[in-house]
Coordinates of C-alpha atoms and ligand atoms in Angstrom, one line a residue:
X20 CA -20.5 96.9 35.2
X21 CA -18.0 100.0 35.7
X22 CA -16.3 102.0 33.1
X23 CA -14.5 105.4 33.0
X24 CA -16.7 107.4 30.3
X25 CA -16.5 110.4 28.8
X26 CA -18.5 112.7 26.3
X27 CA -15.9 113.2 23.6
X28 CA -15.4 117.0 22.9
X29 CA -16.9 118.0 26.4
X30 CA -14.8 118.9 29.0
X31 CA -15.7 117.7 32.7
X32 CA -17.7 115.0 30.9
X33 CA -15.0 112.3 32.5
X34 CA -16.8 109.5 34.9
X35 CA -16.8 106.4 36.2
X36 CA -20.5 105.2 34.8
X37 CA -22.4 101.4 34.8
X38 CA -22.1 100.3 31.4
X39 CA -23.9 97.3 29.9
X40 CA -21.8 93.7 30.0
X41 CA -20.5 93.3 26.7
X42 CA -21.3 89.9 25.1
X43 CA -18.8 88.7 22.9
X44 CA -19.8 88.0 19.4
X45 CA -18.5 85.1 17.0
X46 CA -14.5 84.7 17.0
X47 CA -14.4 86.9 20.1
X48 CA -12.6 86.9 23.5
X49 CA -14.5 87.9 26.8
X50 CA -11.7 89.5 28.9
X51 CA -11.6 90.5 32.5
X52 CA -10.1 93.9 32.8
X53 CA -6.9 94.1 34.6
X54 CA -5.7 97.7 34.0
X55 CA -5.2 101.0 31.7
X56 CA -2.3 102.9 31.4
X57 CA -3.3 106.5 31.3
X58 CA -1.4 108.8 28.6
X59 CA -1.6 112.3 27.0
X60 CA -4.2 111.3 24.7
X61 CA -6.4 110.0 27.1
X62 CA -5.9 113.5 28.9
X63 CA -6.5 115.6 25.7
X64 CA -10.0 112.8 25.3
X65 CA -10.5 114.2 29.1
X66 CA -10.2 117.7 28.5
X67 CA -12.6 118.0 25.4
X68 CA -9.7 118.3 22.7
X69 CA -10.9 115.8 20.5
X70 CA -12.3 111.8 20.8
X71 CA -15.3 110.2 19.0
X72 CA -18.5 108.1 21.0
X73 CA -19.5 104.7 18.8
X74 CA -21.9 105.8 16.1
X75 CA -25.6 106.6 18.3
X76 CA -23.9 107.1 21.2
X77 CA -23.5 110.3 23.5
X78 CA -20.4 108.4 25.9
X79 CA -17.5 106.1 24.5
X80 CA -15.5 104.3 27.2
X81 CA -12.0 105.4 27.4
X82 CA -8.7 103.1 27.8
X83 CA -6.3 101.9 24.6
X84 CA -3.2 100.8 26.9
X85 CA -5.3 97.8 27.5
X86 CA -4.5 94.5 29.8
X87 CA -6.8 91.4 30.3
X88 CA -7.3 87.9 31.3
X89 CA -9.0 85.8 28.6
X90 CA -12.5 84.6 30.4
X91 CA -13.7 82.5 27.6
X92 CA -12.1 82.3 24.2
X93 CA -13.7 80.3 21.0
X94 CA -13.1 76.7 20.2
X95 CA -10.2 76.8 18.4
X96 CA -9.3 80.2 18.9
X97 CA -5.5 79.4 19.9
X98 CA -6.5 81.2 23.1
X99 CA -7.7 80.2 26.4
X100 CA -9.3 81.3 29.8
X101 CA -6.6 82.4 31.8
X102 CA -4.1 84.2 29.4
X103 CA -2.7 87.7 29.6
X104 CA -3.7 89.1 26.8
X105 CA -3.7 92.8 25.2
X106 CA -6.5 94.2 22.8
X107 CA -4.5 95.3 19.5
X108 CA -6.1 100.0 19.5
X109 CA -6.6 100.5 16.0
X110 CA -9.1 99.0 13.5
X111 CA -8.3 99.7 9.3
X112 CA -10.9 101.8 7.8
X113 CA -13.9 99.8 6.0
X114 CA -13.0 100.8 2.3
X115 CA -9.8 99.9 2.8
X116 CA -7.2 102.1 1.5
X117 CA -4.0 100.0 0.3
X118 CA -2.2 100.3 3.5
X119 CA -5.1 99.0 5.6
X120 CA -5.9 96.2 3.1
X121 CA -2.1 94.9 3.8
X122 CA -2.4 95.0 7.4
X123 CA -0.6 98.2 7.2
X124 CA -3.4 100.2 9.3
X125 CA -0.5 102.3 11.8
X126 CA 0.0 103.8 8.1
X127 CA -3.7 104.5 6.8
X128 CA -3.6 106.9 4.0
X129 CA -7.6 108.2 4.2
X130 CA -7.4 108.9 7.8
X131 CA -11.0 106.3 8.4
X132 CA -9.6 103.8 10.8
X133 CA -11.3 103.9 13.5
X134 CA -9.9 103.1 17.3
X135 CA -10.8 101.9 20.2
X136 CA -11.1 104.5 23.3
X137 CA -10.1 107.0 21.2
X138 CA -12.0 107.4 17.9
X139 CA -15.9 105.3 17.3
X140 CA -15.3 102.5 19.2
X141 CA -14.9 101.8 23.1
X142 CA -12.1 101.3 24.6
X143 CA -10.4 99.1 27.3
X144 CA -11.6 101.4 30.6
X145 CA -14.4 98.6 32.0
X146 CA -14.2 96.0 34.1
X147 CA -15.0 93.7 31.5
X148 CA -14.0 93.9 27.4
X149 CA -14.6 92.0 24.2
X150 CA -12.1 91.7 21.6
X151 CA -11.7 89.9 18.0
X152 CA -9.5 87.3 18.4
X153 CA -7.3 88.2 15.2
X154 CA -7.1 91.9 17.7
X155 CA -5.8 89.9 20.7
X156 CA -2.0 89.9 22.0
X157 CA -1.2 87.4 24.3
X158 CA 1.7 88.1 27.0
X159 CA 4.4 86.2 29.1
X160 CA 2.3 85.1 32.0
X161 CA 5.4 87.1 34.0
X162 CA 4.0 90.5 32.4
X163 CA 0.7 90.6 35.0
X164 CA 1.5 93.9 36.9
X165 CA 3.4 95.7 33.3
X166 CA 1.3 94.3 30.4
X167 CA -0.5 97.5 30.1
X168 CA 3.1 99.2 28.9
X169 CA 2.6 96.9 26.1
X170 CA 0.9 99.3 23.4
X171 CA 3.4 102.0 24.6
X172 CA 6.1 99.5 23.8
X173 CA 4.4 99.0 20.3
X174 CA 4.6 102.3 19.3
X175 CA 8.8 102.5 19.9
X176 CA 8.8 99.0 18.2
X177 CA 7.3 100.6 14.9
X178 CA 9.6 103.9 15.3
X179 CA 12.5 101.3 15.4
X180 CA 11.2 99.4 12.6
X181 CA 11.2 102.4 10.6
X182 CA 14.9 103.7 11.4
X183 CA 16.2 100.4 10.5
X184 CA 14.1 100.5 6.9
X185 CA 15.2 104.0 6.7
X186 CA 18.5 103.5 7.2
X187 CA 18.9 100.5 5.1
X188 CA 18.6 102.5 2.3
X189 CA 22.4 102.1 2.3
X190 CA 25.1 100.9 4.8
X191 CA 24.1 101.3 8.0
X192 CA 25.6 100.0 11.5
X193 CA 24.7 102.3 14.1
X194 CA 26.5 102.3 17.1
X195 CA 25.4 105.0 19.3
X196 CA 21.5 106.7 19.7
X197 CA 20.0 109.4 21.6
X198 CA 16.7 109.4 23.1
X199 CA 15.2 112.8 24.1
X200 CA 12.5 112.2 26.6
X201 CA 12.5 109.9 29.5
X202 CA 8.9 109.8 29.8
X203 CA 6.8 105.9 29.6
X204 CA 7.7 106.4 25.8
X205 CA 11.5 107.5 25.4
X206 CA 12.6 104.8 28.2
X207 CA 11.0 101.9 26.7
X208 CA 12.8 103.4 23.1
X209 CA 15.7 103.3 25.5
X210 CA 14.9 99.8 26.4
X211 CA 14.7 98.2 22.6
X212 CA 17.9 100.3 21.8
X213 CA 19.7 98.5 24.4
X214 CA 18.4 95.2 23.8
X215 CA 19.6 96.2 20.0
X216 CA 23.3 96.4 21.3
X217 CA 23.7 100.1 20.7
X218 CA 24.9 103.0 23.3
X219 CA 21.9 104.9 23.9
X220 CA 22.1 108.1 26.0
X221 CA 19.0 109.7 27.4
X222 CA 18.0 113.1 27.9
X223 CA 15.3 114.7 30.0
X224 CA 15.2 118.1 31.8
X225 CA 14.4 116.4 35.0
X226 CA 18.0 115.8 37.5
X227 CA 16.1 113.9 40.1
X228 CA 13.4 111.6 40.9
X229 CA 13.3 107.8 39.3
X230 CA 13.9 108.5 36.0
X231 CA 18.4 108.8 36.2
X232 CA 18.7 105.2 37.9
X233 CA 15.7 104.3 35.4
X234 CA 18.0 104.7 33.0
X235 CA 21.7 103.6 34.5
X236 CA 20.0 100.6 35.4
X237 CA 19.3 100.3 32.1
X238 CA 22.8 100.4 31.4
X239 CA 22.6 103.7 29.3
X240 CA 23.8 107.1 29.9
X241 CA 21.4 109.6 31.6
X242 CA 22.3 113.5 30.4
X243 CA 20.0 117.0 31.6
X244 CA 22.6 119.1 29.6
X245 CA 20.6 120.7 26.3
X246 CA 20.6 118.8 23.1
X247 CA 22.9 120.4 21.2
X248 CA 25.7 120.0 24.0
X249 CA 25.2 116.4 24.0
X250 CA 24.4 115.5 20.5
X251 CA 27.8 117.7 19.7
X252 CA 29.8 115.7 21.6
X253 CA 28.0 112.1 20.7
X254 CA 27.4 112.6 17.1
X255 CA 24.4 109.9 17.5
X256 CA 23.4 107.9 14.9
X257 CA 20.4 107.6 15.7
X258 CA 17.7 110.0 17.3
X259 CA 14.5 109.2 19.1
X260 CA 12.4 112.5 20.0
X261 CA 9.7 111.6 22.2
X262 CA 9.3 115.2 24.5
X263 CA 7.0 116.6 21.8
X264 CA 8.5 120.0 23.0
X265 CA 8.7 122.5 20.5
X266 CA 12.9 123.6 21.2
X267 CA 13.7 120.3 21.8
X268 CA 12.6 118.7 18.3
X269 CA 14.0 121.8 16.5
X270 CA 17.1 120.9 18.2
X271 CA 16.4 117.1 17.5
X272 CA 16.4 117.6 13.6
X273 CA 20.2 118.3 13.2
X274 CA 21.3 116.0 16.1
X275 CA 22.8 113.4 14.4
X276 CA 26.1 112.7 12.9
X277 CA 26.4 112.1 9.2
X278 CA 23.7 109.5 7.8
X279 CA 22.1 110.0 10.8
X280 CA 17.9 109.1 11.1
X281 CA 16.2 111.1 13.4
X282 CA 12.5 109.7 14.3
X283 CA 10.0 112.1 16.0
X284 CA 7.3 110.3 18.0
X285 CA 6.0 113.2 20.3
X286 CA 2.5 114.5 19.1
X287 CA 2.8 118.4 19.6
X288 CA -0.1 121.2 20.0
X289 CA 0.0 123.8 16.9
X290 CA 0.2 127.3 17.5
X291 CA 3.5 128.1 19.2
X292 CA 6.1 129.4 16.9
X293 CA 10.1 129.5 17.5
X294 CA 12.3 131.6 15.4
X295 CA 15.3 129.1 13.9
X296 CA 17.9 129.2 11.1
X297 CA 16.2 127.0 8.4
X298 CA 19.3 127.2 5.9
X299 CA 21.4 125.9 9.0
X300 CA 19.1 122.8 9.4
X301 CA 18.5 122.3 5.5
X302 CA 22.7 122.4 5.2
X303 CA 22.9 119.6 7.8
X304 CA 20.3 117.6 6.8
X305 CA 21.6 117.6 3.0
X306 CA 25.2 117.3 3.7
X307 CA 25.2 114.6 5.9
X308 CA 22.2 112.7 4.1
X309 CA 20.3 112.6 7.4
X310 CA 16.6 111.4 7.2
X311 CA 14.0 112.5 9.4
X312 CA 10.7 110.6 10.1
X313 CA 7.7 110.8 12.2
X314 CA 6.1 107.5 13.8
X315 CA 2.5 107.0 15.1
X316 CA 0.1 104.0 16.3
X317 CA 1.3 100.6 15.2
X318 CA 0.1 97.3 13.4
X319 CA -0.2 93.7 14.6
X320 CA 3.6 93.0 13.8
X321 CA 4.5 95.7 16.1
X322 CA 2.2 94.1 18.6
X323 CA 4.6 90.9 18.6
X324 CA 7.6 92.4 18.5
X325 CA 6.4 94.9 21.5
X326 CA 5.6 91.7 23.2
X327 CA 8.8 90.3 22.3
X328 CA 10.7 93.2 23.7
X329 CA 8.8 93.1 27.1
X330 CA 9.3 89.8 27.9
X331 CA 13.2 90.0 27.5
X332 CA 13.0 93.4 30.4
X333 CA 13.5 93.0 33.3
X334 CA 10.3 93.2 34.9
X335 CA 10.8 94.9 38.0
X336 CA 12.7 97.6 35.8
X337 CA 9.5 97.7 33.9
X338 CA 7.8 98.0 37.3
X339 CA 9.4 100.9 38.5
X340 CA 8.2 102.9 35.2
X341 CA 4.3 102.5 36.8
X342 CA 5.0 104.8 39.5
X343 CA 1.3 105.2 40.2
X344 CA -1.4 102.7 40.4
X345 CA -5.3 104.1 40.8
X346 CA -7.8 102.2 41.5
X347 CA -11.1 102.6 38.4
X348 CA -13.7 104.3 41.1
X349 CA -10.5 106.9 41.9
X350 CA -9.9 107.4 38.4
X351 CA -10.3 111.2 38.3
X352 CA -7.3 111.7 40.2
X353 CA -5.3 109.9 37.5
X354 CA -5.9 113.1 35.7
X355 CA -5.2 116.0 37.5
X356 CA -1.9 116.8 35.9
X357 CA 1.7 116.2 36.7
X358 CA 2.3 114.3 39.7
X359 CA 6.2 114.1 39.1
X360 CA 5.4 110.3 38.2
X361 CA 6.2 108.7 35.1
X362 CA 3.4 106.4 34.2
X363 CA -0.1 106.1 35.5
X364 CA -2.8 103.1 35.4
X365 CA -5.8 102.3 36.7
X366 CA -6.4 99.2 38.3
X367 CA -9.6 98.1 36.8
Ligands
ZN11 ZN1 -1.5 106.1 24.9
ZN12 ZN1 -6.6 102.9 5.6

């Protein structure tokens, strides 16, 4: 069968390659792929940056923003041929640290999970997959053409999560948040804020294209002013940095109003260095008892609650977020760069 393949740390390695079938093993799913959404990491995997083959092998298969239909599922499995279903990206590490051996693996303290497209095992990329049944998600039968946004949606689930833990640590009823980034990940964030009941405002640099009626349709505030201007005159409770860019999260850190939580979910590059008033930021941050956290990967209860999220949407609002749809053999040209789009897949 087909799968997009890559040689992990070699750049130009990327290819659509035959693969042997898989052959599901005890308590395991056989899935026909039905798409991959394609994100920065799978780039950075693509360009050489970092990425891990199975142990003894020279390619791993990319693909973690998975999306499937069950072809045969165990006896008793709970699952059945024919259902949507989503293959759970991250696997706890063998020892188990004490996060991983509570089902806490989004939170591994010793860094030897181990995750699938990405780091020792294959991913979703192929026209057929495997996956442990106690790894599957199933999905609303309605989510066939957005599924794949599902581990996107997983990761805001968790950074939500987390501001709500955070800022239980004493009375807490936020009202309004600010999302910076109207990329696949800051309009699904978006998304669960408004199905939360709160004001959310969105910020991006971009004043055209889908993204503003993205987000009115929404039924949140679209803004292109910088972030201080707007988180001045919001004073957000709540702050969701998903651009990753550098000025921006400086500028995310002291966005808040008074007990404000400010989550950071953008994975940045090192190296770049900004010159900023750190006894500014520490002021704020003290004076106002502001928390800032960062949020990564997620765990099975993410999973359900992602799931729960997506099948409240709207689905054609969903839609609208896959603005390009390439099909596996074509897959190369899902990775040339910006295409002014918002999210791509690949049709498998
Ligand atoms: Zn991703
Ligand atoms: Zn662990």
């Amino acid at each position: 069968m087909r799968a997009l393949t890559v040689v992990p740390r070699s750049p130009g390695s990327l290819a659509v390659t035959d693969v042997d079938e898989p052959v599901p093993a005890d308590g395991e799913l056989l899935v026909d792929g039905l798409a991959v959404g394609v994100c920065g990491t799978d780039r950075e995997i693509a360009a050489g940056e970092y990425g891990w083959a199975p142990p003894g092998r020279e390619r791993l298969v990319l693909g973690h923003e998975s999306l499937g239909r069950v072809r045969s599922a165990p006896d008793g499995s709970g699952f059945a041929p024919g259902d949507l279903v989503v293959g759970v990206v991250r696997r706890p590490d063998p020892e188990p640290c004490g996060a991983c051996a509570r089902g806490q693996f989004d939170m591994c303290r010793n860094g030897e999970y181990t995750e699938r497209g990405i780091k020792s095992i294959d991913g979703f990329a192929s026209e057929r997959w495997t996956v442990e049944t106690d790894y599957a998600v199933r999905l609303d039968p309605s989510l066939e053409d957005v599924g794949m946004l599902l581990e996107p949606t997983t990761v805001v689930a968790k950074a939500w999560e987390q501001i709500e833990l955070v800022g239980q640590r004493a009375w807490f009823e936020p009202k309004v948040a600010l999302v910076t980034g109207a990329g696949p990940i800051g309009l699904l964030a978006a998304m669960i804020g408004v199905q939360r009941g709160l004001e959310v405002h969105v910020l991006d640099r971009v004043p055209d294209g889908p993204k503003p009626q993205l987000v009115a349709d929404l039924g949140a505030e679209y803004h292109t002013e910088p972030v201080a201007n707007v988180a001045g005159a919001l004073r957000p409770d709540i702050v969701i940095e998903a651009t990753g860019a550098n000025q921006v999260v400086l500028d995310a850190l002291s966005a808040t109003g008074s007990y404000g939580v400010t989550c950071l979910t953008g994975v940045t590059s090192a190296g770049r260095r900004l010159e900023f008033d750190a006894g500014a930021l520490n002021r704020e941050i003290v004076l106002e008892n502001d928390a800032v956290i960062g949020s990564v990967n997620a765990n099975l209860t993410h999973y359900r609650t992602g799931a729960e999220s997506l099948s409240r949407a709207d689905t054609s609002w969903l839609a609208r977020i896959v603005t390009d749809r390439v099909p596996l053999e074509d897959a190369a040209t899902a990775f040339v760069g910006d295409t002014g789009g918002i999210k791509t897949i690949l049709e498998l």
